[in-house]
Structures are given as structure tokens and as C-alpha cells.
């Protein structure tokens, strides 16, 4: 009775090579799937951030207003409402007053009026720029300062805002209700926002844009009548 023939060294080496190749292929497949999943998740986050930022700005701009109200008491603090849009090469900026403050409780003494700003800010951790939102529930004599600053979208490539002038029916890059030579005492009829976020499909930026209609275009002055 013949004994069983064992594997030769060459057969063992070929078997090991085949097993190693299969292992490499399986590892490569799982690594590729993981990278693809990470890329899809990252792109999905970009779209979610962009949509949420556009939605929030749209809701708050609809509530924009300015007022002619003046303090009736001599020592009473000044509450200056305004709508100011700056055209900047590094990213536009918009500061305005709005009925957009949210009360956290029914018995809260906080007004529904607020100062709101949108602008780009450098992110020291990523080296990029973020679209941030500033909100102050205290309307004072400076619509551009104070309050809390929050990030709405990260790694922004550009943020552009233009305004439709109802008197000319033309779009303009700036707006200022406080300057006599600009647009004193009136708001634009529409605001056109264009936001581009880095990190889209194929490395291209993701673009979001919207046109917001401003319902209250003239100053509120019923208390002065």
C-alpha cells in the first residue's frame, strides 16, 4: 500500500501566494468600500449643512425690518434697527434687525426682536473659512456687534449676497439703510444668496442659492403717529 504523497515545497509556496493574494484583494475591497462610504457621508454632510444654512437665512430674512421709533425718554437707550449689506472680496457680510428671536419660555422677558449677522470667519483648526451667524437679542446702537456667534457651515469657498432695489428693479451688491446716500429708510424687495461649500462630488464645490422676498420693506412707524 502506497503512502500518501505530501505537498512539495513549490505547491506550498503557490498555495500561500494564492491565499495571500485573496487576502490582499479582500482587504482592498473592504478598504475601498470604507473610503467610498466615508466619501458619500462627507458629501452628504456638505449638502445637509448647505441646505440648513440656506433655510435658516431664508426664514430669518423674511422677518427683517427697520423702525422709525425713537426713545420717548431722554435717558432711554437707543435701539437702532438697520439692514446693512457689505460687498467684500473675502466674502460678503449682512447685518440686520429682525423679528426672529425665539423665546425659551412663555414667561420669558426676552423680546422676539434680534440683531442678526451672516459673514465668513477663519477657522484656525481647519485653515478654511466658515459661514457664521451672529445673533443678539439686545437691539442697541450697533447692529454689527454683540451677541452669540455660531457656525452654520464649514469650509466655505464663497458667500455672495445681492439685493433687488424695488425703485430701479436692478440688483445691487450693497445695501445700507443708515447712509443718506445709499438706501435710507427702505429694505430691498428681494435678497439673492449664493453659497458654495468645498468638498462636493469629484472635488468640486457644492452650490446653493435662493432668492428671499422681504415682506416689510418700509420702516415701522405706527408708534410715532
mmCIF file of C-alpha atoms in Angstrom, residues 9-207:
data_model
loop_
_atom_site.group_PDB
_atom_site.id
_atom_site.type_symbol
_atom_site.label_atom_id
_atom_site.label_comp_id
_atom_site.label_asym_id
_atom_site.label_seq_id
_atom_site.Cartn_x
_atom_site.Cartn_y
_atom_site.Cartn_z
ATOM 1 C CA UNK A 9 7.679 22.985 -1.388
ATOM 2 C CA UNK A 10 6.625 24.542 -4.680
ATOM 3 C CA UNK A 11 2.972 23.595 -4.134
ATOM 4 C CA UNK A 12 3.062 25.042 -0.614
ATOM 5 C CA UNK A 13 4.544 28.292 -1.917
ATOM 6 C CA UNK A 14 1.928 28.542 -4.671
ATOM 7 C CA UNK A 15 -0.869 27.892 -2.161
ATOM 8 C CA UNK A 16 0.473 30.512 0.219
ATOM 9 C CA UNK A 17 0.786 33.014 -2.636
ATOM 10 C CA UNK A 18 -2.808 32.371 -3.743
ATOM 11 C CA UNK A 19 -4.126 32.747 -0.188
ATOM 12 C CA UNK A 20 -2.118 35.947 0.291
ATOM 13 C CA UNK A 21 -3.448 37.338 -2.993
ATOM 14 C CA UNK A 22 -7.012 36.568 -1.970
ATOM 15 C CA UNK A 23 -6.402 38.258 1.380
ATOM 16 C CA UNK A 24 -4.995 41.351 -0.323
ATOM 17 C CA UNK A 25 -7.963 41.507 -2.698
ATOM 18 C CA UNK A 26 -10.455 41.170 0.156
ATOM 19 C CA UNK A 27 -8.644 43.842 2.202
ATOM 20 C CA UNK A 28 -8.552 46.147 -0.816
ATOM 21 C CA UNK A 29 -12.254 45.626 -1.419
ATOM 22 C CA UNK A 30 -13.169 46.408 2.183
ATOM 23 C CA UNK A 31 -10.827 49.431 2.235
ATOM 24 C CA UNK A 32 -12.365 50.722 -0.994
ATOM 25 C CA UNK A 33 -15.866 50.257 0.375
ATOM 26 C CA UNK A 34 -14.910 52.102 3.570
ATOM 27 C CA UNK A 35 -13.404 55.014 1.634
ATOM 28 C CA UNK A 36 -16.407 55.166 -0.670
ATOM 29 C CA UNK A 37 -18.762 55.147 2.303
ATOM 30 C CA UNK A 38 -16.728 57.899 4.005
ATOM 31 C CA UNK A 39 -16.766 59.997 0.823
ATOM 32 C CA UNK A 40 -20.521 59.584 0.423
ATOM 33 C CA UNK A 41 -21.050 60.503 4.078
ATOM 34 C CA UNK A 42 -18.813 63.576 3.749
ATOM 35 C CA UNK A 43 -20.625 64.767 0.608
ATOM 36 C CA UNK A 44 -23.983 64.136 2.293
ATOM 37 C CA UNK A 45 -22.855 66.290 5.237
ATOM 38 C CA UNK A 46 -21.931 69.073 2.792
ATOM 39 C CA UNK A 47 -25.406 69.064 1.271
ATOM 40 C CA UNK A 48 -27.060 68.934 4.691
ATOM 41 C CA UNK A 49 -25.025 71.862 6.023
ATOM 42 C CA UNK A 50 -25.687 73.931 2.916
ATOM 43 C CA UNK A 51 -29.434 73.291 2.904
ATOM 44 C CA UNK A 52 -29.748 74.033 6.621
ATOM 45 C CA UNK A 53 -27.774 77.291 6.290
ATOM 46 C CA UNK A 54 -29.863 78.466 3.329
ATOM 47 C CA UNK A 55 -33.093 77.523 5.094
ATOM 48 C CA UNK A 56 -32.181 79.372 8.287
ATOM 49 C CA UNK A 57 -31.104 82.527 6.455
ATOM 50 C CA UNK A 58 -34.284 82.477 4.384
ATOM 51 C CA UNK A 59 -36.531 82.166 7.454
ATOM 52 C CA UNK A 60 -34.764 84.981 9.275
ATOM 53 C CA UNK A 61 -34.560 87.358 6.308
ATOM 54 C CA UNK A 62 -38.314 87.090 5.800
ATOM 55 C CA UNK A 63 -38.626 88.610 9.288
ATOM 56 C CA UNK A 64 -36.250 91.541 8.584
ATOM 57 C CA UNK A 65 -37.494 95.041 9.433
ATOM 58 C CA UNK A 66 -36.397 98.572 10.289
ATOM 59 C CA UNK A 67 -38.145 101.023 12.569
ATOM 60 C CA UNK A 68 -38.519 104.783 12.897
ATOM 61 C CA UNK A 69 -39.231 104.502 16.601
ATOM 62 C CA UNK A 70 -37.230 106.882 18.781
ATOM 63 C CA UNK A 71 -36.798 106.862 22.567
ATOM 64 C CA UNK A 72 -39.525 108.884 24.294
ATOM 65 C CA UNK A 73 -37.434 109.312 27.440
ATOM 66 C CA UNK A 74 -34.271 111.399 27.254
ATOM 67 C CA UNK A 75 -32.009 108.915 29.063
ATOM 68 C CA UNK A 76 -33.508 105.840 27.414
ATOM 69 C CA UNK A 77 -31.014 103.718 25.465
ATOM 70 C CA UNK A 78 -31.072 103.971 21.672
ATOM 71 C CA UNK A 79 -32.356 100.966 19.733
ATOM 72 C CA UNK A 80 -31.032 101.325 16.204
ATOM 73 C CA UNK A 81 -32.560 98.970 13.642
ATOM 74 C CA UNK A 82 -30.843 98.610 10.293
ATOM 75 C CA UNK A 83 -30.232 96.490 7.216
ATOM 76 C CA UNK A 84 -26.615 96.643 6.023
ATOM 77 C CA UNK A 85 -25.074 94.511 3.284
ATOM 78 C CA UNK A 86 -21.326 94.717 2.590
ATOM 79 C CA UNK A 87 -19.733 93.524 -0.659
ATOM 80 C CA UNK A 88 -16.326 92.070 0.231
ATOM 81 C CA UNK A 89 -13.827 90.083 -1.840
ATOM 82 C CA UNK A 90 -13.219 87.773 1.130
ATOM 83 C CA UNK A 91 -16.940 87.029 1.447
ATOM 84 C CA UNK A 92 -19.996 89.228 1.818
ATOM 85 C CA UNK A 93 -21.491 90.287 5.136
ATOM 86 C CA UNK A 94 -25.078 91.055 6.091
ATOM 87 C CA UNK A 95 -26.223 92.700 9.345
ATOM 88 C CA UNK A 96 -29.902 93.349 10.029
ATOM 89 C CA UNK A 97 -32.641 93.529 12.616
ATOM 90 C CA UNK A 98 -35.465 91.007 12.519
ATOM 91 C CA UNK A 99 -38.452 89.570 14.356
ATOM 92 C CA UNK A 100 -36.539 86.323 14.662
ATOM 93 C CA UNK A 101 -35.779 85.954 18.345
ATOM 94 C CA UNK A 102 -37.154 82.798 19.954
ATOM 95 C CA UNK A 103 -38.495 82.786 23.481
ATOM 96 C CA UNK A 104 -37.362 79.796 25.502
ATOM 97 C CA UNK A 105 -40.379 80.012 27.823
ATOM 98 C CA UNK A 106 -43.769 81.724 27.908
ATOM 99 C CA UNK A 107 -42.852 83.881 30.905
ATOM 100 C CA UNK A 108 -39.529 84.965 29.402
ATOM 101 C CA UNK A 109 -38.901 88.704 29.255
ATOM 102 C CA UNK A 110 -36.816 88.373 26.080
ATOM 103 C CA UNK A 111 -38.165 90.208 23.021
ATOM 104 C CA UNK A 112 -38.789 88.487 19.704
ATOM 105 C CA UNK A 113 -36.635 91.177 18.079
ATOM 106 C CA UNK A 114 -32.962 90.471 17.408
ATOM 107 C CA UNK A 115 -29.839 91.631 15.618
ATOM 108 C CA UNK A 116 -28.552 89.040 13.141
ATOM 109 C CA UNK A 117 -25.386 88.851 11.064
ATOM 110 C CA UNK A 118 -24.054 86.444 8.438
ATOM 111 C CA UNK A 119 -20.381 86.504 7.475
ATOM 112 C CA UNK A 120 -17.314 84.328 6.877
ATOM 113 C CA UNK A 121 -14.798 83.696 9.652
ATOM 114 C CA UNK A 122 -11.421 81.955 9.616
ATOM 115 C CA UNK A 123 -11.291 78.526 11.234
ATOM 116 C CA UNK A 124 -7.868 78.055 12.905
ATOM 117 C CA UNK A 125 -8.390 74.294 13.246
ATOM 118 C CA UNK A 126 -9.044 73.564 9.564
ATOM 119 C CA UNK A 127 -7.351 76.525 7.932
ATOM 120 C CA UNK A 128 -10.557 77.179 5.991
ATOM 121 C CA UNK A 129 -13.416 79.623 6.412
ATOM 122 C CA UNK A 130 -16.801 79.020 7.998
ATOM 123 C CA UNK A 131 -20.131 80.722 7.419
ATOM 124 C CA UNK A 132 -21.167 82.004 10.834
ATOM 125 C CA UNK A 133 -24.303 83.543 12.268
ATOM 126 C CA UNK A 134 -24.278 86.189 14.978
ATOM 127 C CA UNK A 135 -27.426 86.846 16.973
ATOM 128 C CA UNK A 136 -28.009 89.381 19.728
ATOM 129 C CA UNK A 137 -31.357 89.621 21.493
ATOM 130 C CA UNK A 138 -30.421 93.097 22.649
ATOM 131 C CA UNK A 139 -31.008 95.685 19.922
ATOM 132 C CA UNK A 140 -28.692 98.588 20.677
ATOM 133 C CA UNK A 141 -26.994 101.372 18.713
ATOM 134 C CA UNK A 142 -24.748 98.975 16.715
ATOM 135 C CA UNK A 143 -26.363 96.273 14.587
ATOM 136 C CA UNK A 144 -22.975 94.663 13.799
ATOM 137 C CA UNK A 145 -21.701 93.766 17.269
ATOM 138 C CA UNK A 146 -22.561 91.754 20.374
ATOM 139 C CA UNK A 147 -24.380 88.520 20.972
ATOM 140 C CA UNK A 148 -23.506 84.909 20.227
ATOM 141 C CA UNK A 149 -21.651 83.645 17.139
ATOM 142 C CA UNK A 150 -22.443 80.159 15.797
ATOM 143 C CA UNK A 151 -21.081 78.180 12.832
ATOM 144 C CA UNK A 152 -23.685 77.383 10.168
ATOM 145 C CA UNK A 153 -21.470 75.794 7.505
ATOM 146 C CA UNK A 154 -17.812 74.779 7.448
ATOM 147 C CA UNK A 155 -15.169 75.001 4.730
ATOM 148 C CA UNK A 156 -16.893 77.660 2.643
ATOM 149 C CA UNK A 157 -15.490 78.657 -0.740
ATOM 150 C CA UNK A 158 -17.673 81.719 -1.286
ATOM 151 C CA UNK A 159 -20.632 83.608 0.160
ATOM 152 C CA UNK A 160 -22.287 86.189 -2.101
ATOM 153 C CA UNK A 161 -25.348 88.316 -1.391
ATOM 154 C CA UNK A 162 -27.043 90.814 -3.710
ATOM 155 C CA UNK A 163 -30.165 92.926 -3.232
ATOM 156 C CA UNK A 164 -33.049 93.846 -5.522
ATOM 157 C CA UNK A 165 -33.834 97.555 -5.415
ATOM 158 C CA UNK A 166 -37.610 97.973 -5.889
ATOM 159 C CA UNK A 167 -37.154 101.550 -7.145
ATOM 160 C CA UNK A 168 -34.938 100.505 -10.078
ATOM 161 C CA UNK A 169 -35.721 96.793 -10.330
ATOM 162 C CA UNK A 170 -31.974 96.171 -10.501
ATOM 163 C CA UNK A 171 -29.696 94.021 -8.360
ATOM 164 C CA UNK A 172 -27.066 95.804 -6.276
ATOM 165 C CA UNK A 173 -24.096 94.412 -4.343
ATOM 166 C CA UNK A 174 -24.526 96.601 -1.253
ATOM 167 C CA UNK A 175 -27.328 97.951 0.913
ATOM 168 C CA UNK A 176 -27.341 100.402 3.811
ATOM 169 C CA UNK A 177 -30.447 101.837 5.440
ATOM 170 C CA UNK A 178 -28.379 104.162 7.645
ATOM 171 C CA UNK A 179 -26.497 106.072 4.945
ATOM 172 C CA UNK A 180 -28.288 109.054 3.350
ATOM 173 C CA UNK A 181 -26.513 108.377 0.044
ATOM 174 C CA UNK A 182 -27.406 104.683 -0.007
ATOM 175 C CA UNK A 183 -30.894 103.263 0.692
ATOM 176 C CA UNK A 184 -32.079 105.179 3.772
ATOM 177 C CA UNK A 185 -35.309 104.039 5.342
ATOM 178 C CA UNK A 186 -36.112 101.166 2.991
ATOM 179 C CA UNK A 187 -35.323 97.490 2.549
ATOM 180 C CA UNK A 188 -34.724 95.550 -0.662
ATOM 181 C CA UNK A 189 -37.629 93.675 -2.157
ATOM 182 C CA UNK A 190 -35.532 90.513 -2.519
ATOM 183 C CA UNK A 191 -32.216 89.119 -1.307
ATOM 184 C CA UNK A 192 -30.303 86.691 -3.524
ATOM 185 C CA UNK A 193 -27.913 84.405 -1.630
ATOM 186 C CA UNK A 194 -25.289 82.180 -3.264
ATOM 187 C CA UNK A 195 -23.290 79.827 -1.052
ATOM 188 C CA UNK A 196 -20.531 77.474 -2.232
ATOM 189 C CA UNK A 197 -19.113 74.760 0.029
ATOM 190 C CA UNK A 198 -15.914 72.846 -0.673
ATOM 191 C CA UNK A 199 -15.855 69.049 -0.676
ATOM 192 C CA UNK A 200 -18.506 68.154 -3.240
ATOM 193 C CA UNK A 201 -18.509 65.285 -5.761
ATOM 194 C CA UNK A 202 -15.244 64.939 -7.719
ATOM 195 C CA UNK A 203 -13.714 67.612 -5.509
ATOM 196 C CA UNK A 204 -15.938 70.310 -6.913
ATOM 197 C CA UNK A 205 -17.745 72.867 -4.721
ATOM 198 C CA UNK A 206 -21.406 72.367 -3.860
ATOM 199 C CA UNK A 207 -23.535 75.384 -4.802
#
